[in-house]
Amino acid sequence: MPATIVLGTQWGDEGKGKAVDYLADGMDFVVRYQGGNNAGHTVIAEGRLLKLQLIPSGILYPHITPVIADGVVVDPRHLLRELDELRRTGVDVSRLRLSGNCHLIMPYHLELEKVTQRFLGRNALGTTKRGIGPAYADKAARIGLRVQDLFDQKIFREKLEIVLREKNAILTKLYGRLPLDGDEIVEEYMDLAGSLEPYVADTSTLLHGALRDGKSVMLEGAQGTLLDLDKGTYPFVTSSNPVAGYALASAGFGPKEVQRVVGIVKAYVTRVGAGPFPTEELGEDGERLGVRGQEFGTVTGRKRRCGWLDAALLRYASRVNGLTELFLTKLDVLSGFERVPICTGYRVEGKQFDDFPPHQSLFHKAEPIYEELDGWMEEVDEAKTFEDLPKAAREYVRRIEELADVPVSVVSVGPAREQSLPAG
Ligand code: GDP
């Protein structure tokens, strides 16, 4: 069976949790491929509200093996807490598989992120301060510690000593903080190792075998395309690669296995923290989108900036990910607007761009060119089929398909699993 990649097409918070949960139904394996415990998927399953940050939501289905692949950075303390919480709600967590190649988030990553973000002052990125960026930085610098190192105390201690020498020098000499104690870290992490061991596996071989045996595998991205380290609005991005290509590097199999690439797109756009956002609505409409859409961060509680759908960015997301279909979320939030604008391109210093401008400075100055569509007054959250939607809402969906040149397969009109309307 072929693999499916599911990812966000905007700046994250597209409702991926709900979409992934819906799509997971027919899957045997669900794989997280990047990011860390900064993702914050919200899932409502059988009336239970669950906030998962690291573990794939596939854990809720007894027939699914959830996998955390190589490209994810793992805070073992957080992972064990999340497992405990799931266990307490009665979920069987024993199927979780964690790659031994995942890099570990260490106590100094959290400490360093706190002080460096403070040091940057108003230029700080507004990260989640979970040590994720610093862990990826160490991975690239080849000084990271990995999950597999937990099971060789001698190696773990050796690697830690080398890293800690530099980290403690930075913490004490540059930031005036106290040094971290290596023995304490070894003791804590060795303690955690025992609890993690049952979950650790060679996930690349596992997934390869699964595909060979005709199982279906879904690769689930966190954050979104415009937060991608390479393809997003750098430097206002995350420290990993949510794009489809990276899903394969992380999971450890090749592109010929992938048949579907599903882009999750919210019916409007939100963005957390700093960075360019051409369709941002600073007035009443933006406020209304935020209130109706409950646009507050799952992990940080921060209010999100809101604006209209940007089809130029959606086309870009489609191109860089090779999207084969769209899962449109939160259409219900748009009820009650007389007109619903869609951005089709930009004007920058008198020049027109139909696509995402190639230079950051241009994007910062981009003014949206809007096409205005009729809105609809009716609430749509009780619609059972696509045809139940008001004509204007259906036309909005069809126009998105045309502008993105990708078909919309499902329209979501509420947070529950049942509020998903096949639109194909
Ligand atoms: P994620 O990280 O991409 O899952 O995004 P969020 O953290 O923003 O979660 C999306 C929020 O919207 C959650 O509270 C969901 O339950 C909710 N949600 C998902 N789909 C829909 C939808 O179609 N309509 C509404 N009103 N809410 C939705």
XYZ file of C-alpha atoms and ligand atoms in Angstrom:
452
model
C 0.000 0.000 0.000
C 1.241 3.479 -0.763
C 2.088 6.143 1.774
C 0.176 9.381 2.390
C 1.765 12.616 3.552
C -0.433 15.090 5.437
C 0.849 18.575 6.187
C -0.092 22.199 6.821
C -0.062 24.603 3.874
C 0.020 27.856 5.857
C 1.801 29.040 9.042
C 0.608 26.079 11.096
C -2.571 25.817 13.202
C -4.586 24.775 10.150
C -6.517 22.233 12.194
C -4.087 19.445 11.355
C -4.988 17.551 14.501
C -8.557 17.120 13.366
C -7.635 16.404 9.736
C -5.009 13.834 10.654
C -7.404 12.190 13.079
C -10.055 11.938 10.338
C -7.626 10.598 7.743
C -5.997 8.191 10.206
C -9.070 5.982 10.235
C -7.941 3.878 7.298
C -4.242 3.814 8.226
C -2.058 1.158 9.873
C 0.860 3.449 10.768
C 0.863 7.165 11.592
C 4.283 8.815 11.668
C 5.377 12.183 13.090
C 8.349 13.331 10.998
C 9.648 16.667 12.356
C 9.376 19.229 15.145
C 9.070 18.374 18.793
C 6.681 19.046 21.616
C 5.856 22.428 20.099
C 3.137 21.126 17.810
C 0.024 20.985 19.944
C -2.562 19.010 18.046
C -6.051 19.256 19.460
C -8.207 16.205 18.874
C -11.747 15.529 19.936
C -12.359 11.806 19.921
C -15.469 10.213 21.360
C -16.205 13.377 23.328
C -12.727 13.565 24.854
C -10.573 16.626 24.262
C -6.936 15.599 23.931
C -3.962 17.861 23.437
C -1.082 15.917 21.947
C 2.232 17.605 21.394
C 4.618 14.867 20.430
C 2.779 11.588 20.089
C 0.880 11.080 16.811
C -2.884 11.218 17.291
C -3.009 7.754 15.701
C -2.350 6.496 19.243
C -6.102 6.810 19.843
C -6.880 4.030 17.379
C -6.102 0.503 18.560
C -5.341 -0.652 14.997
C -2.711 2.041 14.391
C 0.979 1.905 15.230
C 2.095 5.460 16.019
C 5.710 6.208 15.117
C 8.045 9.052 16.036
C 10.602 9.137 13.212
C 14.249 10.251 13.077
C 13.566 13.907 12.218
C 11.689 14.634 15.450
C 13.553 16.056 18.456
C 12.435 14.419 21.677
C 12.372 15.736 25.213
C 12.221 12.409 27.057
C 10.721 14.014 30.143
C 7.914 15.466 28.073
C 7.356 12.252 26.127
C 6.959 10.227 29.307
C 4.541 12.813 30.750
C 2.432 12.690 27.586
C 2.418 8.883 27.696
C 1.301 9.004 31.339
C -1.555 11.371 30.569
C -2.757 9.180 27.730
C -2.531 6.105 29.931
C -4.605 7.865 32.585
C -7.382 8.550 30.029
C -7.401 4.822 29.322
C -5.421 4.830 26.057
C -3.183 1.825 25.355
C 0.179 3.432 24.571
C 2.217 0.257 24.192
C 2.158 0.423 20.375
C 4.201 3.635 20.195
C 7.507 3.245 18.329
C 10.289 5.784 18.771
C 13.300 5.950 16.474
C 16.655 5.509 18.193
C 17.974 8.161 15.784
C 15.821 10.963 17.211
C 17.866 13.712 18.786
C 17.288 14.408 22.444
C 16.293 17.737 23.900
C 18.638 18.232 26.830
C 18.259 20.491 29.896
C 20.828 22.938 28.474
C 18.735 23.369 25.316
C 15.854 24.734 27.375
C 18.139 26.881 29.456
C 19.979 28.289 26.440
C 16.825 29.039 24.507
C 15.468 31.025 27.427
C 18.556 33.203 27.739
C 19.214 33.669 24.023
C 15.619 34.673 23.274
C 15.883 37.201 26.130
C 19.204 38.397 24.713
C 17.585 39.018 21.312
C 15.028 41.332 22.943
C 12.491 42.629 20.450
C 14.133 40.607 17.693
C 13.319 37.375 19.479
C 11.359 34.921 17.355
C 8.826 34.185 20.067
C 9.619 30.497 20.144
C 7.903 28.014 22.455
C 11.078 27.792 24.619
C 11.032 24.023 24.713
C 14.620 23.683 23.552
C 13.631 22.562 20.072
C 15.642 25.113 18.032
C 18.821 24.563 20.092
C 18.446 20.765 19.768
C 18.223 21.035 15.956
C 21.192 23.411 15.967
C 23.291 20.827 17.851
C 22.137 18.117 15.473
C 23.494 20.163 12.534
C 26.671 20.912 14.520
C 27.138 17.131 15.066
C 27.174 17.498 18.853
C 23.681 16.187 19.529
C 22.818 13.251 21.773
C 20.358 10.746 20.399
C 17.766 8.406 21.878
C 20.080 5.432 21.209
C 22.795 7.050 23.353
C 20.521 6.599 26.372
C 21.258 2.890 26.252
C 25.029 3.170 26.485
C 25.851 5.023 29.664
C 29.558 5.333 28.885
C 28.955 6.913 25.490
C 26.169 9.102 26.854
C 28.455 10.437 29.577
C 31.357 10.996 27.176
C 29.264 12.904 24.652
C 27.583 14.915 27.389
C 30.874 15.934 28.956
C 32.162 17.308 25.663
C 28.986 19.274 24.964
C 28.510 20.485 28.494
C 31.973 22.007 28.605
C 30.958 24.418 25.847
C 27.353 24.907 26.977
C 28.364 25.704 30.537
C 30.972 28.181 29.327
C 28.273 29.965 27.317
C 25.764 29.860 30.159
C 28.177 31.172 32.787
C 30.509 33.486 30.875
C 28.119 34.975 28.345
C 24.820 34.918 30.173
C 25.874 34.909 33.825
C 23.860 31.781 34.635
C 24.802 28.850 36.827
C 26.462 25.855 35.127
C 24.527 22.607 34.745
C 25.724 19.533 36.573
C 26.677 16.672 34.245
C 26.218 13.943 36.856
C 22.698 15.130 37.596
C 21.816 15.039 33.898
C 23.293 11.549 33.480
C 21.362 10.309 36.499
C 18.073 11.828 35.340
C 18.394 10.650 31.751
C 19.527 7.125 32.693
C 16.451 6.931 34.854
C 14.252 7.922 31.929
C 16.024 5.480 29.627
C 14.456 2.480 31.327
C 10.947 3.843 30.835
C 11.600 4.695 27.187
C 13.311 1.462 26.161
C 10.172 -0.559 25.347
C 9.176 1.989 22.711
C 12.514 2.337 20.908
C 12.746 0.674 17.497
C 14.438 0.779 14.108
C 11.517 2.682 12.631
C 12.880 2.905 9.086
C 13.053 -0.891 8.811
C 9.659 -1.155 10.509
C 8.006 1.222 8.012
C 9.743 -0.331 5.037
C 8.467 -3.748 6.098
C 4.987 -2.339 6.639
C 4.833 -0.876 3.116
C 6.153 -4.141 1.639
C 3.420 -6.023 3.515
C 0.702 -3.818 2.012
C 0.058 -1.716 5.110
C -0.939 1.928 4.795
C 1.364 4.529 6.264
C 0.526 8.162 6.947
C 3.259 10.715 7.547
C 2.067 13.620 9.616
C 3.757 17.027 9.515
C 3.723 19.587 12.294
C 3.726 23.398 11.914
C 3.209 24.351 8.244
C 4.851 24.958 4.859
C 5.472 28.683 5.427
C 7.251 27.842 8.673
C 9.630 25.459 6.877
C 13.278 26.206 7.582
C 14.107 26.269 3.845
C 10.819 26.911 2.097
C 9.117 29.207 4.627
C 9.322 32.903 5.438
C 12.847 32.694 6.914
C 13.872 33.735 9.574
C 10.305 33.719 10.933
C 10.157 29.943 10.674
C 10.504 26.814 12.729
C 13.788 24.950 13.133
C 12.791 21.913 11.059
C 11.284 21.063 7.660
C 7.535 20.430 7.555
C 7.516 20.089 3.723
C 6.664 16.764 2.095
C 10.214 16.030 0.949
C 11.491 15.919 4.482
C 8.847 13.381 5.517
C 10.762 10.784 3.518
C 14.208 11.748 4.790
C 12.868 11.373 8.323
C 10.828 8.195 7.880
C 13.541 6.531 5.842
C 11.912 5.368 2.624
C 11.841 6.716 -0.910
C 9.415 8.886 -2.896
C 8.088 6.057 -5.045
C 6.044 4.860 -2.045
C 4.035 8.102 -1.809
C 0.725 8.344 -3.589
C -1.190 11.106 -1.789
C 0.056 14.421 -0.423
C -2.793 16.073 1.478
C -2.485 19.797 2.206
C -4.461 21.051 5.169
C -5.724 24.540 4.478
C -7.728 26.693 6.845
C -10.543 28.679 5.169
C -8.733 31.852 6.282
C -5.150 32.416 7.487
C -3.586 32.825 10.923
C -0.052 33.403 12.048
C 1.525 33.348 15.496
C 4.295 35.770 16.376
C 6.341 38.014 14.126
C 6.843 37.922 10.355
C 5.236 39.087 7.127
C 1.539 38.317 6.614
C 0.085 40.223 3.612
C -3.594 39.318 4.147
C -3.626 40.155 7.857
C -6.798 41.953 8.929
C -6.074 44.337 11.754
C -9.636 45.640 12.068
C -13.016 44.209 13.000
C -12.930 41.363 10.461
C -9.655 40.025 11.870
C -11.023 40.258 15.387
C -14.170 38.413 14.319
C -12.178 35.635 12.639
C -10.102 35.232 15.802
C -13.128 35.054 18.095
C -15.214 32.746 15.886
C -12.203 30.561 15.139
C -10.926 30.580 18.740
C -7.503 31.458 17.458
C -5.366 31.051 20.532
C -2.274 28.816 20.586
C -2.651 25.302 22.031
C 0.868 25.310 23.433
C 1.442 28.980 24.243
C -2.112 30.376 24.642
C -0.992 33.311 22.462
C -3.548 35.189 20.352
C -3.035 34.504 16.662
C -3.002 37.161 13.953
C -5.881 36.569 11.506
C -6.593 37.399 7.857
C -8.132 36.247 4.595
C -7.184 33.181 2.593
C -4.079 33.675 0.483
C -4.360 31.652 -2.720
C -0.928 32.781 -3.935
C 0.646 31.159 -0.873
C -1.550 28.110 -1.324
C -0.301 27.699 -4.901
C 3.239 27.955 -3.562
C 2.522 25.312 -0.904
C 1.037 23.104 -3.598
C 4.149 23.476 -5.718
C 6.787 22.820 -3.066
C 4.938 19.860 -1.564
C 3.416 18.363 -4.713
C -0.054 18.408 -3.169
C -2.561 15.983 -4.640
C -5.572 17.153 -2.585
C -6.697 19.742 -0.048
C -8.436 19.231 3.290
C -10.232 22.544 3.953
C -10.840 23.284 7.641
C -12.879 25.782 9.658
C -15.225 26.790 6.852
C -17.874 27.288 9.583
C -15.890 30.259 10.950
C -16.634 32.275 7.785
C -20.442 32.332 8.253
C -21.820 35.849 8.700
C -19.387 37.781 6.505
C -21.148 39.673 3.645
C -18.110 39.351 1.370
C -15.256 36.893 1.587
C -12.048 38.107 -0.081
C -9.408 35.721 -1.430
C -5.923 36.996 -2.168
C -4.894 36.001 -5.698
C -1.512 37.757 -5.900
C 0.423 40.793 -4.678
C 1.416 44.256 -5.682
C 4.912 45.231 -4.648
C 6.178 48.716 -5.491
C 3.870 48.957 -8.492
C 4.746 45.488 -9.815
C 2.332 42.580 -9.808
C 3.273 39.120 -8.500
C 0.974 36.160 -9.073
C 3.162 33.946 -6.913
C 5.074 34.055 -3.621
C 7.802 36.668 -4.311
C 11.271 35.135 -4.415
C 12.923 37.762 -2.187
C 12.079 38.335 1.479
C 12.145 42.136 1.187
C 9.503 41.987 -1.535
C 7.226 39.783 0.547
C 7.502 42.159 3.495
C 6.115 44.950 1.296
C 3.548 42.814 -0.550
C 0.032 44.222 -0.744
C -2.638 41.643 -1.430
C -4.736 41.734 -4.586
C -8.176 40.510 -3.621
C -10.983 38.833 -5.449
C -14.233 39.313 -3.487
C -16.694 36.457 -3.275
C -20.227 36.506 -1.855
C -20.407 35.462 1.779
C -23.130 33.413 3.475
C -25.096 34.207 6.618
C -26.189 30.689 7.635
C -24.237 28.650 10.193
C -22.914 25.526 8.480
C -21.666 23.428 11.388
C -24.636 21.054 11.143
C -24.225 20.325 7.451
C -24.042 16.587 6.817
C -23.023 16.671 3.159
C -21.229 19.104 0.888
C -24.539 19.755 -0.882
C -26.070 20.954 2.452
C -23.744 23.965 2.380
C -25.114 27.313 1.135
C -24.397 28.000 -2.543
C -21.931 30.798 -1.709
C -19.957 28.501 0.613
C -19.756 25.824 -2.071
C -18.626 28.421 -4.586
C -15.950 29.588 -2.150
C -14.622 26.018 -1.930
C -14.703 25.549 -5.704
C -12.874 28.831 -6.247
C -10.119 27.745 -3.848
C -9.707 24.568 -5.897
C -9.435 26.580 -9.110
C -6.961 29.079 -7.711
C -4.792 26.407 -6.094
C -5.224 23.986 -8.978
C -5.686 21.152 -6.461
C -9.001 19.432 -5.666
C -10.563 19.800 -2.208
C -11.390 16.309 -0.953
C -12.870 17.142 2.470
C -14.444 20.258 3.978
C -14.428 20.554 7.751
C -17.238 22.523 9.428
C -16.465 21.950 13.096
C -13.985 20.351 15.455
C -15.667 16.927 15.713
C -14.737 13.970 13.537
C -18.295 13.831 12.145
C -18.114 17.447 10.951
C -16.092 16.434 7.891
C -17.825 16.566 4.517
C -16.392 14.682 1.537
C -16.284 17.215 -1.295
C -14.734 15.186 -4.094
P -3.450 22.179 14.593
O -2.236 22.273 15.415
O -3.153 22.317 13.150
O -4.324 21.011 14.932
O -4.312 23.473 14.843
P -4.918 24.113 16.163
O -4.096 23.895 17.344
O -5.243 25.508 15.774
O -6.233 23.315 16.338
C -7.286 23.686 15.624
C -8.447 24.004 16.523
O -9.557 24.160 15.722
C -8.779 22.895 17.501
O -9.364 23.420 18.640
C -9.782 22.067 16.700
O -10.639 21.301 17.498
C -10.506 23.141 15.961
N -11.006 22.764 14.642
C -10.477 21.893 13.740
N -11.216 21.876 12.625
C -12.235 22.755 12.813
C -13.322 23.194 12.005
O -13.524 22.776 10.878
N -14.139 24.156 12.559
C -13.951 24.668 13.806
N -14.798 25.593 14.244
N -12.946 24.262 14.578
C -12.098 23.326 14.103
